[in-house]
Short mmCIF file of C-alpha atoms and ligand atoms in Angstrom, two decimals:
data_model
loop_
_atom_site.label_atom_id
_atom_site.label_comp_id
_atom_site.label_asym_id
_atom_site.label_seq_id
_atom_site.Cartn_x
_atom_site.Cartn_y
_atom_site.Cartn_z
CA UNK A 1257 -42.30 -35.49 22.47
CA UNK A 1258 -45.47 -36.99 23.99
CA UNK A 1259 -46.59 -38.54 27.22
CA UNK A 1260 -48.28 -41.87 26.65
CA UNK A 1261 -51.21 -42.62 28.97
CA UNK A 1262 -51.74 -46.35 29.21
CA UNK A 1263 -55.44 -46.88 30.00
CA UNK A 1264 -56.23 -50.11 31.78
CA UNK A 1265 -59.27 -50.40 34.03
CA UNK A 1266 -59.56 -46.64 34.47
CA UNK A 1267 -61.69 -45.96 31.41
CA UNK A 1268 -62.61 -42.40 32.35
CA UNK A 1269 -61.34 -38.91 31.88
CA UNK A 1270 -62.70 -37.41 35.12
CA UNK A 1271 -60.68 -38.04 38.28
CA UNK A 1272 -58.03 -39.93 36.37
CA UNK A 1273 -54.67 -39.13 38.05
CA UNK A 1274 -52.48 -40.48 35.21
CA UNK A 1275 -54.35 -38.47 32.57
CA UNK A 1276 -54.35 -35.39 34.79
CA UNK A 1277 -50.55 -35.60 35.27
CA UNK A 1278 -50.03 -35.99 31.53
CA UNK A 1279 -52.29 -32.98 30.92
CA UNK A 1280 -50.38 -30.89 33.46
CA UNK A 1281 -47.07 -31.75 31.80
CA UNK A 1282 -48.17 -29.52 28.91
CA UNK A 1283 -46.95 -32.17 26.45
CA UNK A 1284 -48.98 -33.84 23.73
CA UNK A 1285 -50.80 -36.93 25.00
CA UNK A 1286 -51.04 -40.35 23.42
CA UNK A 1287 -53.90 -42.33 25.02
CA UNK A 1288 -53.48 -46.09 24.53
CA UNK A 1289 -55.40 -49.25 25.40
CA UNK A 1290 -53.77 -52.67 24.93
CA UNK A 1291 -55.71 -55.89 24.56
CA UNK A 1292 -53.28 -58.65 25.50
CA UNK A 1293 -54.24 -61.93 23.96
CA UNK A 1294 -51.41 -64.16 25.23
CA UNK A 1295 -52.48 -67.68 26.14
CA UNK A 1296 -50.84 -67.57 29.57
CA UNK A 1297 -53.11 -64.84 30.97
CA UNK A 1298 -55.05 -66.18 33.95
CA UNK A 1299 -58.59 -64.91 34.54
CA UNK A 1300 -58.92 -63.43 31.08
CA UNK A 1301 -62.13 -61.30 31.09
CA UNK A 1302 -65.23 -63.44 30.58
CA UNK A 1303 -67.83 -63.06 27.83
CA UNK A 1304 -70.02 -60.48 29.61
CA UNK A 1305 -66.99 -58.40 30.62
CA UNK A 1306 -65.69 -58.43 27.05
CA UNK A 1307 -69.05 -57.21 25.79
CA UNK A 1308 -68.86 -54.37 28.31
CA UNK A 1309 -65.28 -53.51 27.44
CA UNK A 1310 -66.14 -53.11 23.74
CA UNK A 1311 -68.65 -50.35 24.49
CA UNK A 1312 -66.64 -48.79 27.27
CA UNK A 1313 -63.67 -48.32 24.93
CA UNK A 1314 -65.94 -46.77 22.30
CA UNK A 1315 -67.30 -44.40 24.92
CA UNK A 1316 -63.83 -43.40 26.12
CA UNK A 1317 -62.73 -42.79 22.54
CA UNK A 1318 -65.77 -40.53 21.99
CA UNK A 1319 -64.97 -38.51 25.14
CA UNK A 1320 -61.36 -38.11 24.08
CA UNK A 1321 -62.38 -37.01 20.59
CA UNK A 1322 -64.55 -34.26 22.08
CA UNK A 1323 -61.30 -32.96 23.59
CA UNK A 1324 -59.27 -33.12 20.40
CA UNK A 1325 -57.75 -36.49 21.17
CA UNK A 1326 -58.53 -40.19 20.51
CA UNK A 1327 -57.88 -43.65 21.90
CA UNK A 1328 -55.22 -45.76 20.18
CA UNK A 1329 -56.10 -49.45 20.30
CA UNK A 1330 -53.51 -52.16 19.89
CA UNK A 1331 -53.35 -55.86 20.64
CA UNK A 1332 -50.61 -58.44 21.07
CA UNK A 1333 -49.28 -61.26 23.21
CA UNK A 1334 -48.07 -59.10 26.09
CA UNK A 1335 -48.51 -55.46 27.01
CA UNK A 1336 -44.76 -54.79 27.04
CA UNK A 1337 -44.34 -56.23 23.54
CA UNK A 1338 -47.10 -53.96 22.20
CA UNK A 1339 -45.85 -50.92 24.06
CA UNK A 1340 -42.24 -51.33 22.92
CA UNK A 1341 -43.39 -51.69 19.30
CA UNK A 1342 -45.45 -48.51 19.59
CA UNK A 1343 -42.55 -46.62 21.16
CA UNK A 1344 -40.52 -47.51 18.10
CA UNK A 1345 -43.09 -45.72 15.94
CA UNK A 1346 -43.62 -42.57 18.04
CA UNK A 1347 -41.80 -39.86 19.95
CA UNK A 1348 -42.71 -40.76 23.54
CA UNK A 1349 -40.67 -39.56 26.50
CA UNK A 1350 -42.77 -40.92 29.35
CA UNK A 1351 -45.47 -43.49 30.03
CA UNK A 1352 -48.05 -42.88 32.78
CA UNK A 1353 -50.66 -45.27 34.13
CA UNK A 1354 -52.89 -45.91 37.12
CA UNK A 1355 -52.01 -48.82 39.33
CA UNK A 1356 -54.00 -52.08 39.42
CA UNK A 1357 -53.45 -54.04 42.60
CA UNK A 1358 -54.39 -57.43 41.17
CA UNK A 1359 -51.69 -60.05 40.47
CA UNK A 1360 -51.91 -59.76 36.67
CA UNK A 1361 -52.03 -55.96 36.78
CA UNK A 1362 -48.97 -55.78 39.02
CA UNK A 1363 -47.02 -58.25 36.90
CA UNK A 1364 -47.74 -56.23 33.77
CA UNK A 1365 -46.69 -52.98 35.44
CA UNK A 1366 -43.43 -54.54 36.66
CA UNK A 1367 -42.63 -55.93 33.20
CA UNK A 1368 -43.34 -52.58 31.58
CA UNK A 1369 -41.31 -50.61 34.11
CA UNK A 1370 -38.29 -52.84 33.47
CA UNK A 1371 -38.66 -52.81 29.69
CA UNK A 1372 -39.03 -49.02 29.56
CA UNK A 1373 -36.15 -48.42 31.93
CA UNK A 1374 -33.91 -50.27 29.50
CA UNK A 1375 -35.34 -48.17 26.67
CA UNK A 1376 -34.63 -44.96 28.62
CA UNK A 1377 -38.29 -43.96 28.86
CA UNK A 1378 -39.61 -42.47 32.10
CA UNK A 1379 -42.49 -44.30 33.81
CA UNK A 1380 -44.90 -43.01 36.45
CA UNK A 1381 -47.58 -44.95 38.27
CA UNK A 1382 -50.56 -43.26 39.97
CA UNK A 1383 -53.32 -44.48 42.27
CA UNK A 1384 -56.94 -44.26 41.17
CA UNK A 1385 -58.56 -47.67 41.52
CA UNK A 1386 -58.88 -47.75 45.31
CA UNK A 1387 -59.40 -45.40 48.21
CA UNK A 1388 -56.60 -46.99 50.20
CA UNK A 1389 -53.11 -48.26 49.50
CA UNK A 1390 -53.09 -51.96 50.44
CA UNK A 1391 -49.36 -51.80 51.06
CA UNK A 1392 -49.70 -49.03 53.62
CA UNK A 1393 -52.98 -49.60 55.42
CA UNK A 1394 -51.99 -52.40 57.80
CA UNK A 1395 -52.84 -53.58 61.30
CA UNK A 1396 -50.92 -52.17 64.28
CA UNK A 1397 -48.71 -55.26 63.99
CA UNK A 1398 -47.86 -54.38 60.38
CA UNK A 1399 -49.82 -57.30 58.92
CA UNK A 1400 -52.67 -57.30 56.39
CA UNK A 1401 -56.23 -57.13 57.70
CA UNK A 1402 -58.24 -60.34 57.64
CA UNK A 1403 -61.31 -59.06 59.49
CA UNK A 1404 -63.59 -56.45 57.97
CA UNK A 1405 -64.62 -54.27 60.97
CA UNK A 1406 -61.10 -53.26 62.07
CA UNK A 1407 -60.25 -52.68 58.41
CA UNK A 1408 -63.32 -50.44 58.03
CA UNK A 1409 -62.40 -48.46 61.17
CA UNK A 1410 -58.82 -47.92 59.99
CA UNK A 1411 -59.95 -47.03 56.49
CA UNK A 1412 -62.31 -44.30 57.73
CA UNK A 1413 -59.68 -42.89 60.05
CA UNK A 1414 -57.09 -42.81 57.25
CA UNK A 1415 -59.11 -41.02 54.57
CA UNK A 1416 -58.60 -37.31 54.08
CA UNK A 1417 -60.77 -35.17 51.93
CA UNK A 1418 -59.27 -35.20 48.43
CA UNK A 1419 -61.24 -33.33 45.78
CA UNK A 1420 -62.25 -35.06 42.56
CA UNK A 1421 -60.02 -34.15 39.59
CA UNK A 1422 -61.96 -32.40 36.84
CA UNK A 1423 -61.87 -33.78 33.30
CA UNK A 1424 -59.35 -31.87 31.15
CA UNK A 1425 -61.22 -29.68 28.65
CA UNK A 1426 -58.69 -30.05 25.81
CA UNK A 1427 -55.93 -32.57 25.19
CA UNK A 1428 -52.93 -31.77 23.03
CA UNK A 1429 -52.64 -34.28 20.17
CA UNK A 1430 -49.40 -35.88 18.96
CA UNK A 1431 -48.46 -35.20 15.37
CA UNK A 1432 -48.81 -37.54 13.59
CA UNK A 1433 -51.18 -40.00 15.30
CA UNK A 1434 -49.88 -43.58 15.26
CA UNK A 1435 -52.07 -46.21 13.64
CA UNK A 1436 -54.86 -47.75 15.66
CA UNK A 1437 -57.08 -50.79 15.36
CA UNK A 1438 -60.79 -50.08 15.37
CA UNK A 1439 -62.68 -51.44 18.35
CA UNK A 1440 -64.31 -54.24 16.30
CA UNK A 1441 -60.85 -55.58 15.51
CA UNK A 1442 -60.32 -56.36 19.20
CA UNK A 1443 -63.05 -59.01 18.73
CA UNK A 1444 -64.59 -58.45 22.12
CA UNK A 1445 -68.21 -58.96 21.07
CA UNK A 1446 -69.67 -62.49 20.97
CA UNK A 1447 -69.87 -64.08 17.54
CA UNK A 1448 -73.44 -65.24 18.27
CA UNK A 1449 -75.42 -62.30 19.61
CA UNK A 1450 -76.76 -63.30 23.04
CA UNK A 1451 -76.35 -59.82 24.51
CA UNK A 1452 -79.85 -58.31 24.01
CA UNK A 1453 -80.51 -58.41 27.78
CA UNK A 1454 -77.23 -56.64 28.47
CA UNK A 1455 -78.03 -53.91 25.95
CA UNK A 1456 -81.49 -53.40 27.53
CA UNK A 1457 -80.02 -52.94 30.98
CA UNK A 1458 -76.72 -51.15 30.69
CA UNK A 1459 -74.93 -48.20 29.14
CA UNK A 1460 -71.21 -48.91 29.49
CA UNK A 1461 -68.97 -45.85 29.75
CA UNK A 1462 -68.45 -42.79 31.86
CA UNK A 1463 -71.76 -41.13 30.92
CA UNK A 1464 -73.67 -44.32 31.85
CA UNK A 1465 -71.86 -44.38 35.19
CA UNK A 1466 -72.77 -40.79 35.94
CA UNK A 1467 -76.41 -41.36 35.00
CA UNK A 1468 -76.54 -44.31 37.44
CA UNK A 1469 -74.95 -42.22 40.15
CA UNK A 1470 -77.41 -39.37 39.61
CA UNK A 1471 -80.37 -41.76 39.71
CA UNK A 1472 -79.04 -43.31 42.89
CA UNK A 1473 -78.38 -40.01 44.70
CA UNK A 1474 -81.75 -38.56 43.72
CA UNK A 1475 -83.81 -41.57 44.83
CA UNK A 1476 -82.59 -44.94 46.11
CA UNK A 1477 -79.90 -43.53 48.44
CA UNK A 1478 -82.55 -42.27 50.85
CA UNK A 1479 -83.97 -45.77 51.33
CA UNK A 1480 -80.68 -47.65 50.80
CA UNK A 1481 -80.48 -48.94 54.37
CA UNK A 1482 -83.87 -50.67 54.12
CA UNK A 1483 -84.14 -51.36 50.38
CA UNK A 1484 -80.67 -52.72 49.64
CA UNK A 1485 -81.70 -56.24 50.62
CA UNK A 1486 -84.84 -56.32 48.48
CA UNK A 1487 -84.03 -57.81 45.07
CA UNK A 1488 -87.34 -56.70 43.54
CA UNK A 1489 -86.46 -53.02 44.10
CA UNK A 1490 -83.90 -50.88 42.28
CA UNK A 1491 -82.60 -50.11 45.77
CA UNK A 1492 -78.85 -50.29 45.16
CA UNK A 1493 -76.61 -48.17 42.95
CA UNK A 1494 -75.84 -50.80 40.26
CA UNK A 1495 -72.50 -49.10 39.82
CA UNK A 1496 -70.46 -52.30 40.17
CA UNK A 1497 -69.55 -52.78 36.47
CA UNK A 1498 -68.78 -49.06 36.14
CA UNK A 1499 -66.51 -49.27 39.19
CA UNK A 1500 -64.85 -52.41 37.90
CA UNK A 1501 -63.92 -50.79 34.59
CA UNK A 1502 -62.96 -47.56 36.31
CA UNK A 1503 -65.59 -45.51 34.50
CA UNK A 1504 -66.18 -43.85 37.84
CA UNK A 1505 -63.69 -43.69 40.68
CA UNK A 1506 -64.41 -44.78 44.26
CA UNK A 1507 -63.23 -41.32 45.29
CA UNK A 1508 -66.00 -39.70 43.21
CA UNK A 1509 -68.59 -41.87 44.96
CA UNK A 1510 -67.14 -41.21 48.39
CA UNK A 1511 -67.12 -37.46 47.73
CA UNK A 1512 -70.63 -37.46 46.21
CA UNK A 1513 -71.97 -38.77 49.53
CA UNK A 1514 -70.33 -35.89 51.35
CA UNK A 1515 -72.95 -33.56 49.91
CA UNK A 1516 -75.89 -35.91 50.51
CA UNK A 1517 -78.77 -34.37 52.55
CA UNK A 1518 -78.64 -34.91 56.32
CA UNK A 1519 -81.71 -37.17 56.36
CA UNK A 1520 -79.82 -39.70 54.25
CA UNK A 1521 -76.80 -39.81 56.60
CA UNK A 1522 -77.40 -43.38 57.84
CA UNK A 1523 -77.85 -44.64 54.29
CA UNK A 1524 -74.75 -42.78 53.14
CA UNK A 1525 -72.67 -44.50 55.86
CA UNK A 1526 -74.15 -47.86 54.88
CA UNK A 1527 -73.25 -47.21 51.24
CA UNK A 1528 -69.70 -46.18 52.15
CA UNK A 1529 -69.43 -49.41 54.12
CA UNK A 1530 -70.23 -51.35 50.93
CA UNK A 1531 -67.54 -49.41 49.09
CA UNK A 1532 -65.25 -50.43 51.94
CA UNK A 1533 -66.07 -54.11 51.27
CA UNK A 1534 -64.71 -53.52 47.79
CA UNK A 1535 -61.56 -52.02 49.32
CA UNK A 1536 -61.29 -54.98 51.70
CA UNK A 1537 -61.61 -57.43 48.80
CA UNK A 1538 -58.75 -55.73 46.95
CA UNK A 1539 -56.70 -55.57 50.15
CA UNK A 1540 -57.06 -59.33 50.55
CA UNK A 1541 -56.22 -60.07 46.94
CA UNK A 1542 -53.15 -57.85 47.13
CA UNK A 1543 -51.83 -59.70 50.17
CA UNK A 1544 -53.11 -63.19 49.34
CA UNK A 1545 -52.75 -63.32 45.56
CA UNK A 1546 -53.32 -67.10 45.36
CA UNK A 1547 -56.90 -66.85 46.74
CA UNK A 1548 -58.71 -66.88 43.36
CA UNK A 1549 -57.55 -70.50 43.08
CA UNK A 1550 -56.92 -71.50 46.70
CA UNK A 1551 -58.97 -71.13 49.87
CA UNK A 1552 -57.53 -68.66 52.36
CA UNK A 1553 -58.12 -71.27 55.09
CA UNK A 1554 -55.91 -74.24 54.18
CA UNK A 1555 -58.23 -76.76 55.95
CA UNK A 1556 -60.61 -76.34 53.01
CA UNK A 1557 -58.13 -77.85 50.60
CA UNK A 1558 -59.34 -81.29 51.66
CA UNK A 1559 -63.04 -80.42 51.61
CA UNK A 1560 -65.04 -83.33 50.11
CA UNK A 1561 -66.61 -81.47 47.17
CA UNK A 1562 -68.98 -83.40 44.90
CA UNK A 1563 -68.42 -83.46 41.17
CA UNK A 1564 -71.70 -83.30 39.31
CA UNK A 1565 -71.75 -81.58 35.90
CA UNK A 1566 -75.49 -82.28 35.71
CA UNK A 1567 -76.27 -80.48 39.00
CA UNK A 1568 -73.90 -77.65 38.09
CA UNK A 1569 -75.72 -77.21 34.79
CA UNK A 1570 -79.15 -77.12 36.52
CA UNK A 1571 -77.87 -74.40 38.85
CA UNK A 1572 -76.35 -72.40 35.98
CA UNK A 1573 -79.59 -72.55 34.01
CA UNK A 1574 -81.84 -71.59 36.93
CA UNK A 1575 -83.54 -75.00 37.07
CA UNK A 1576 -82.90 -76.08 40.67
CA UNK A 1577 -86.57 -76.09 41.69
CA UNK A 1578 -85.90 -73.41 44.35
CA UNK A 1579 -87.58 -70.29 42.93
CA UNK A 1580 -85.38 -67.62 44.56
CA UNK A 1581 -82.18 -69.37 43.44
CA UNK A 1582 -83.55 -69.86 39.93
CA UNK A 1583 -84.73 -66.24 39.73
CA UNK A 1584 -81.22 -65.05 40.58
CA UNK A 1585 -79.50 -67.33 38.09
CA UNK A 1586 -81.87 -66.24 35.34
CA UNK A 1587 -81.45 -62.55 36.21
CA UNK A 1588 -77.71 -63.13 35.87
CA UNK A 1589 -78.02 -64.87 32.51
CA UNK A 1590 -80.32 -62.21 31.09
CA UNK A 1591 -78.83 -58.99 32.48
CA UNK A 1592 -75.24 -59.91 33.42
CA UNK A 1593 -75.89 -58.83 37.02
CA UNK A 1594 -77.49 -60.30 40.12
CA UNK A 1595 -78.66 -58.64 43.30
CA UNK A 1596 -76.19 -59.05 46.20
CA UNK A 1597 -78.63 -60.78 48.53
CA UNK A 1598 -79.51 -63.30 45.81
CA UNK A 1599 -75.82 -63.80 44.93
CA UNK A 1600 -75.30 -64.94 48.52
CA UNK A 1601 -78.27 -67.32 48.42
CA UNK A 1602 -77.56 -68.75 44.95
CA UNK A 1603 -73.85 -69.19 45.78
CA UNK A 1604 -74.67 -70.80 49.12
CA UNK A 1605 -77.04 -73.20 47.35
CA UNK A 1606 -74.24 -74.34 45.04
CA UNK A 1607 -71.61 -74.88 47.72
CA UNK A 1608 -73.77 -76.01 50.63
CA UNK A 1609 -76.89 -77.66 49.14
CA UNK A 1610 -75.09 -79.21 46.16
CA UNK A 1611 -71.61 -79.41 47.73
CA UNK A 1612 -70.08 -78.23 44.47
CA UNK A 1613 -66.69 -76.49 44.70
CA UNK A 1614 -67.00 -72.70 45.08
CA UNK A 1615 -64.51 -72.33 42.22
CA UNK A 1616 -67.05 -73.77 39.77
CA UNK A 1617 -69.46 -71.06 40.85
CA UNK A 1618 -66.81 -68.35 40.77
CA UNK A 1619 -65.89 -69.35 37.18
CA UNK A 1620 -69.54 -69.19 36.07
CA UNK A 1621 -69.98 -65.76 37.64
CA UNK A 1622 -66.69 -64.72 36.05
CA UNK A 1623 -68.02 -65.49 32.60
CA UNK A 1624 -71.55 -64.15 33.02
CA UNK A 1625 -71.29 -61.07 35.26
CA UNK A 1626 -70.75 -57.65 33.68
CA UNK A 1627 -69.15 -56.65 37.00
CA UNK A 1628 -66.94 -59.77 37.22
CA UNK A 1629 -64.10 -58.60 39.43
CA UNK A 1630 -61.33 -60.89 40.63
CA UNK A 1631 -61.13 -59.37 44.11
CA UNK A 1632 -64.87 -59.02 44.78
CA UNK A 1633 -65.79 -62.34 43.23
CA UNK A 1634 -63.12 -64.22 45.18
CA UNK A 1635 -64.14 -62.56 48.43
CA UNK A 1636 -67.85 -63.23 47.75
CA UNK A 1637 -67.37 -66.92 46.98
CA UNK A 1638 -64.89 -67.60 49.76
CA UNK A 1639 -67.16 -65.77 52.19
CA UNK A 1640 -70.13 -67.92 51.21
CA UNK A 1641 -68.11 -71.15 51.25
CA UNK A 1642 -66.71 -70.28 54.67
CA UNK A 1643 -63.10 -70.64 53.53
CA UNK A 1644 -62.13 -66.95 53.26
CA UNK A 1645 -61.44 -63.94 55.47
CA UNK A 1646 -64.21 -62.97 57.89
CA UNK A 1647 -66.32 -65.65 56.20
CA UNK A 1648 -69.84 -66.85 56.92
CA UNK A 1649 -69.67 -69.59 59.58
CA UNK A 1650 -69.90 -73.10 58.11
CA UNK A 1651 -73.13 -73.83 59.97
CA UNK A 1652 -74.93 -70.88 58.39
CA UNK A 1653 -76.76 -72.59 55.56
CA UNK A 1654 -79.26 -70.27 53.94
CA UNK A 1655 -82.70 -71.78 53.57
CA UNK A 1656 -83.78 -70.53 50.11
CA UNK A 1657 -87.46 -70.76 51.09
CA UNK A 1658 -87.31 -68.65 54.24
CA UNK A 1659 -84.85 -66.27 52.58
CA UNK A 1660 -87.38 -65.83 49.77
CA UNK A 1661 -90.20 -65.16 52.22
CA UNK A 1662 -88.06 -62.62 54.06
CA UNK A 1663 -86.47 -60.72 51.19
CA UNK A 1664 -89.07 -61.16 48.45
CA UNK A 1665 -92.24 -61.18 50.55
CA UNK A 1666 -94.58 -60.16 47.71
CA UNK A 1667 -92.83 -62.54 45.32
CA UNK A 1668 -92.31 -59.76 42.75
CA UNK A 1669 -88.71 -60.80 42.06
CA UNK A 1670 -89.52 -64.49 41.61
CA UNK A 1671 -92.55 -63.70 39.44
CA UNK A 1672 -90.43 -61.53 37.19
CA UNK A 1673 -87.67 -64.05 36.58
CA UNK A 1674 -89.59 -67.31 36.94
CA UNK A 1675 -92.72 -66.39 35.00
CA UNK A 1676 -93.97 -69.99 34.91
CA UNK A 1677 -94.84 -69.53 38.62
CA UNK A 1678 -96.34 -66.05 38.24
CA UNK A 1679 -99.94 -67.16 38.85
CA UNK A 1680 -99.16 -69.07 42.02
CA UNK A 1681 -100.39 -67.36 45.23
CA UNK A 1682 -97.52 -65.68 47.10
CA UNK A 1683 -97.86 -68.00 50.09
CA UNK A 1684 -96.79 -70.94 47.88
CA UNK A 1685 -94.38 -69.12 45.62
CA UNK A 1686 -91.12 -69.87 47.42
CA UNK A 1687 -91.94 -73.58 47.97
CA UNK A 1688 -94.23 -74.61 45.12
CA UNK A 1689 -93.78 -78.32 45.90
CA UNK A 1690 -95.68 -77.73 49.15
CA UNK A 1691 -98.64 -76.07 47.40
CA UNK A 1692 -101.89 -78.06 47.29
CA UNK A 1693 -102.56 -79.73 43.94
CA UNK A 1694 -105.57 -77.46 43.40
CA UNK A 1695 -103.45 -74.28 43.76
CA UNK A 1696 -100.86 -75.61 41.31
CA UNK A 1697 -103.55 -76.61 38.85
CA UNK A 1698 -105.23 -73.20 39.04
CA UNK A 1699 -101.87 -71.51 38.45
CA UNK A 1700 -101.24 -73.75 35.45
CA UNK A 1701 -98.14 -75.34 36.98
CA UNK A 1702 -97.34 -79.01 36.58
CA UNK A 1703 -94.26 -79.60 38.75
CA UNK A 1704 -91.61 -81.60 36.95
CA UNK A 1705 -92.91 -80.34 33.60
CA UNK A 1706 -93.52 -76.57 33.71
CA UNK A 1707 -91.12 -76.01 36.58
CA UNK A 1708 -88.69 -78.52 38.20
CA UNK A 1709 -89.28 -80.27 41.48
CA UNK A 1710 -86.56 -79.28 44.02
CA UNK A 1711 -83.33 -81.00 43.00
CA UNK A 1712 -82.39 -81.68 46.65
CA UNK A 1713 -84.35 -81.77 49.86
CA UNK A 1714 -83.32 -78.83 52.05
CA UNK A 1715 -83.12 -80.82 55.29
CA UNK A 1716 -81.08 -83.65 53.75
CA UNK A 1717 -78.76 -81.13 52.03
CA UNK A 1718 -78.25 -79.25 55.28
CA UNK A 1719 -77.30 -82.40 57.21
CA UNK A 1720 -74.99 -83.49 54.39
CA UNK A 1721 -73.25 -80.11 54.32
CA UNK A 1722 -72.80 -80.04 58.10
CA UNK A 1723 -71.24 -83.51 57.98
CA UNK A 1724 -68.88 -82.44 55.18
CA UNK A 1725 -67.82 -79.34 57.12
CA UNK A 1726 -67.35 -81.42 60.27
CA UNK A 1727 -65.04 -83.78 58.35
CA UNK A 1728 -62.46 -81.05 57.69
CA UNK A 1729 -62.57 -79.75 61.25
CA UNK A 1730 -61.30 -83.05 62.66
P1 FAD B 124 -74.26 -51.32 45.93
O1 FAD B 124 -75.02 -51.91 47.07
O2 FAD B 124 -74.79 -50.11 45.32
O3 FAD B 124 -72.78 -51.11 46.46
C1 FAD B 124 -71.88 -50.13 45.92
C2 FAD B 124 -70.58 -50.76 45.51
O4 FAD B 124 -69.93 -51.34 46.63
C3 FAD B 124 -70.73 -51.91 44.53
O5 FAD B 124 -70.87 -51.43 43.21
C4 FAD B 124 -69.46 -52.72 44.75
O6 FAD B 124 -68.38 -52.17 44.04
C5 FAD B 124 -69.22 -52.52 46.24
N1 FAD B 124 -69.78 -53.67 46.97
C6 FAD B 124 -71.04 -53.82 47.43
N2 FAD B 124 -71.16 -54.99 48.07
C7 FAD B 124 -69.95 -55.60 48.01
C8 FAD B 124 -69.43 -56.83 48.50
N3 FAD B 124 -70.18 -57.69 49.20
N4 FAD B 124 -68.15 -57.15 48.23
C9 FAD B 124 -67.35 -56.29 47.55
N5 FAD B 124 -67.79 -55.10 47.07
C10 FAD B 124 -69.06 -54.75 47.30
N6 FAD B 124 -69.13 -57.62 43.19
C11 FAD B 124 -68.47 -57.23 42.08
O7 FAD B 124 -68.31 -56.03 41.85
N7 FAD B 124 -67.94 -58.15 41.21
C12 FAD B 124 -68.06 -59.49 41.42
O8 FAD B 124 -67.55 -60.29 40.62
C13 FAD B 124 -68.81 -59.93 42.56
N8 FAD B 124 -69.01 -61.25 42.78
C14 FAD B 124 -69.72 -61.64 43.90
C15 FAD B 124 -69.90 -63.01 44.14
C16 FAD B 124 -70.61 -63.44 45.25
C17 FAD B 124 -70.80 -64.92 45.50
C18 FAD B 124 -71.15 -62.49 46.15
C19 FAD B 124 -71.92 -62.93 47.36
C20 FAD B 124 -70.96 -61.13 45.93
C21 FAD B 124 -70.24 -60.68 44.82
N9 FAD B 124 -70.03 -59.31 44.56
C22 FAD B 124 -69.33 -58.93 43.46
C23 FAD B 124 -70.42 -58.27 45.56
C24 FAD B 124 -71.81 -57.63 45.36
O9 FAD B 124 -72.78 -58.61 45.14
C25 FAD B 124 -71.85 -56.62 44.21
O10 FAD B 124 -70.77 -55.73 44.31
C26 FAD B 124 -73.14 -55.80 44.25
O11 FAD B 124 -74.26 -56.65 44.14
C27 FAD B 124 -73.13 -54.80 43.12
O12 FAD B 124 -74.34 -54.11 43.05
P2 FAD B 124 -74.42 -52.55 43.31
O13 FAD B 124 -73.39 -51.83 42.54
O14 FAD B 124 -75.85 -52.16 43.10
O15 FAD B 124 -74.07 -52.50 44.87
#
């Protein structure tokens, strides 16, 4: 008899509580991943995420094979349908998995628990995706947190030192192995290959995650406090897609900072605070599961959004005429990732300058980000739009020009992603429409031809946004 380990978004063998428990049982282990293709699945992974998943599964399979095991891949309409079919083919006495706190993940786990109970198969659920349990970490009044700082204080007070679980060195194989699809048969890769930029920038899988962590601990961590807001620097950990797919656990990151040298203490706290934003995002999604589609603040349901497919398209393509926004949108398109500071500015531009519904932006990010994460993306967009928990106040409307001057003072980020402006002197780079004709000519830029004129005037857009926000406050 075997224990089946149902891998979900915990595509790692180190610090994986479900795998560890199966290993400790002494039984043979059947590692399984299910691609559910049912039409009714909301927020099905977007194109960039599917690209990532393909390679992450291959990497997990390779790690398992080094330990005498392998990853069985199956697909079907629902996870319970696939699992029940597989149980009919194998000798499985228990199914273990790590919990996902998102609506879809919880629904799947509930359906599987019920189906397996009827089939007389034991089920066990473990925790490995988050540092906290959203059902237990609550305010003194027993309600979910809606403000970050008290959540952060409670989170720190509640965490005890828990060592990272080592990867099992050898995994007992079932005999015989059930049939498996090969990873290509899951059809996760795009049919037209647009993923060269993703390949250049990322190595999906546990080894890629560890390499990023090492790089971060050995260099950027020291300067994290100052450099994390500079999009031209590799000043952040870039672990977000690895965390999303569970190729590294938040516990491993938290613990790794424990051993960081004393001179990096302030940066280590700042980094843990960012990890806590991830926890907060999942906490909110657990307690307010409708927020990917609905604003947390009901007043925003009657917000007068504009519908403009043409403006949306210009924003998506990085052709707004505001260099910092365009640089971010092009970084996203090419690499599948965008720096956090620029995410805030580009998202704010969409919802405040263009008055386009935050959900349009969230859907575009969902499809193009390699780290697309329902909790973090929902929190990020609702924060920017002002309709979420602890959100940016409605009157904070980022000025993309002054933000560019502040966070990209040498213009290195804009020059990299908007090369048509690369020869423009830095003092004109963030507002090329204000540059004298001679400077534009010398830089070889004809506005409206080589690079767009700004699609909206900042002052007009600001007044329009303030009026729209005022209309829902009445
Ligand atoms: P680091 O600075 O190294 O931070 C470490 C980790 O902390 C990150 O990997 C991430 O898991 C977490 N983290 C950091 N900042 C945040 C934050 N503001 N909110 C939640 N978690 C955070 N992050 C995603 O992982 N997926 C998304 O789909 C996503 N969508 C976003 C949309 C918008 C509009 C905004 C403003 C932010 C979004 N973020 C999202 C949050 C943030 O931009 C990324 O987590 C961060 O840029 C990832 O880079 P990093 O790993 O180098 O971050």
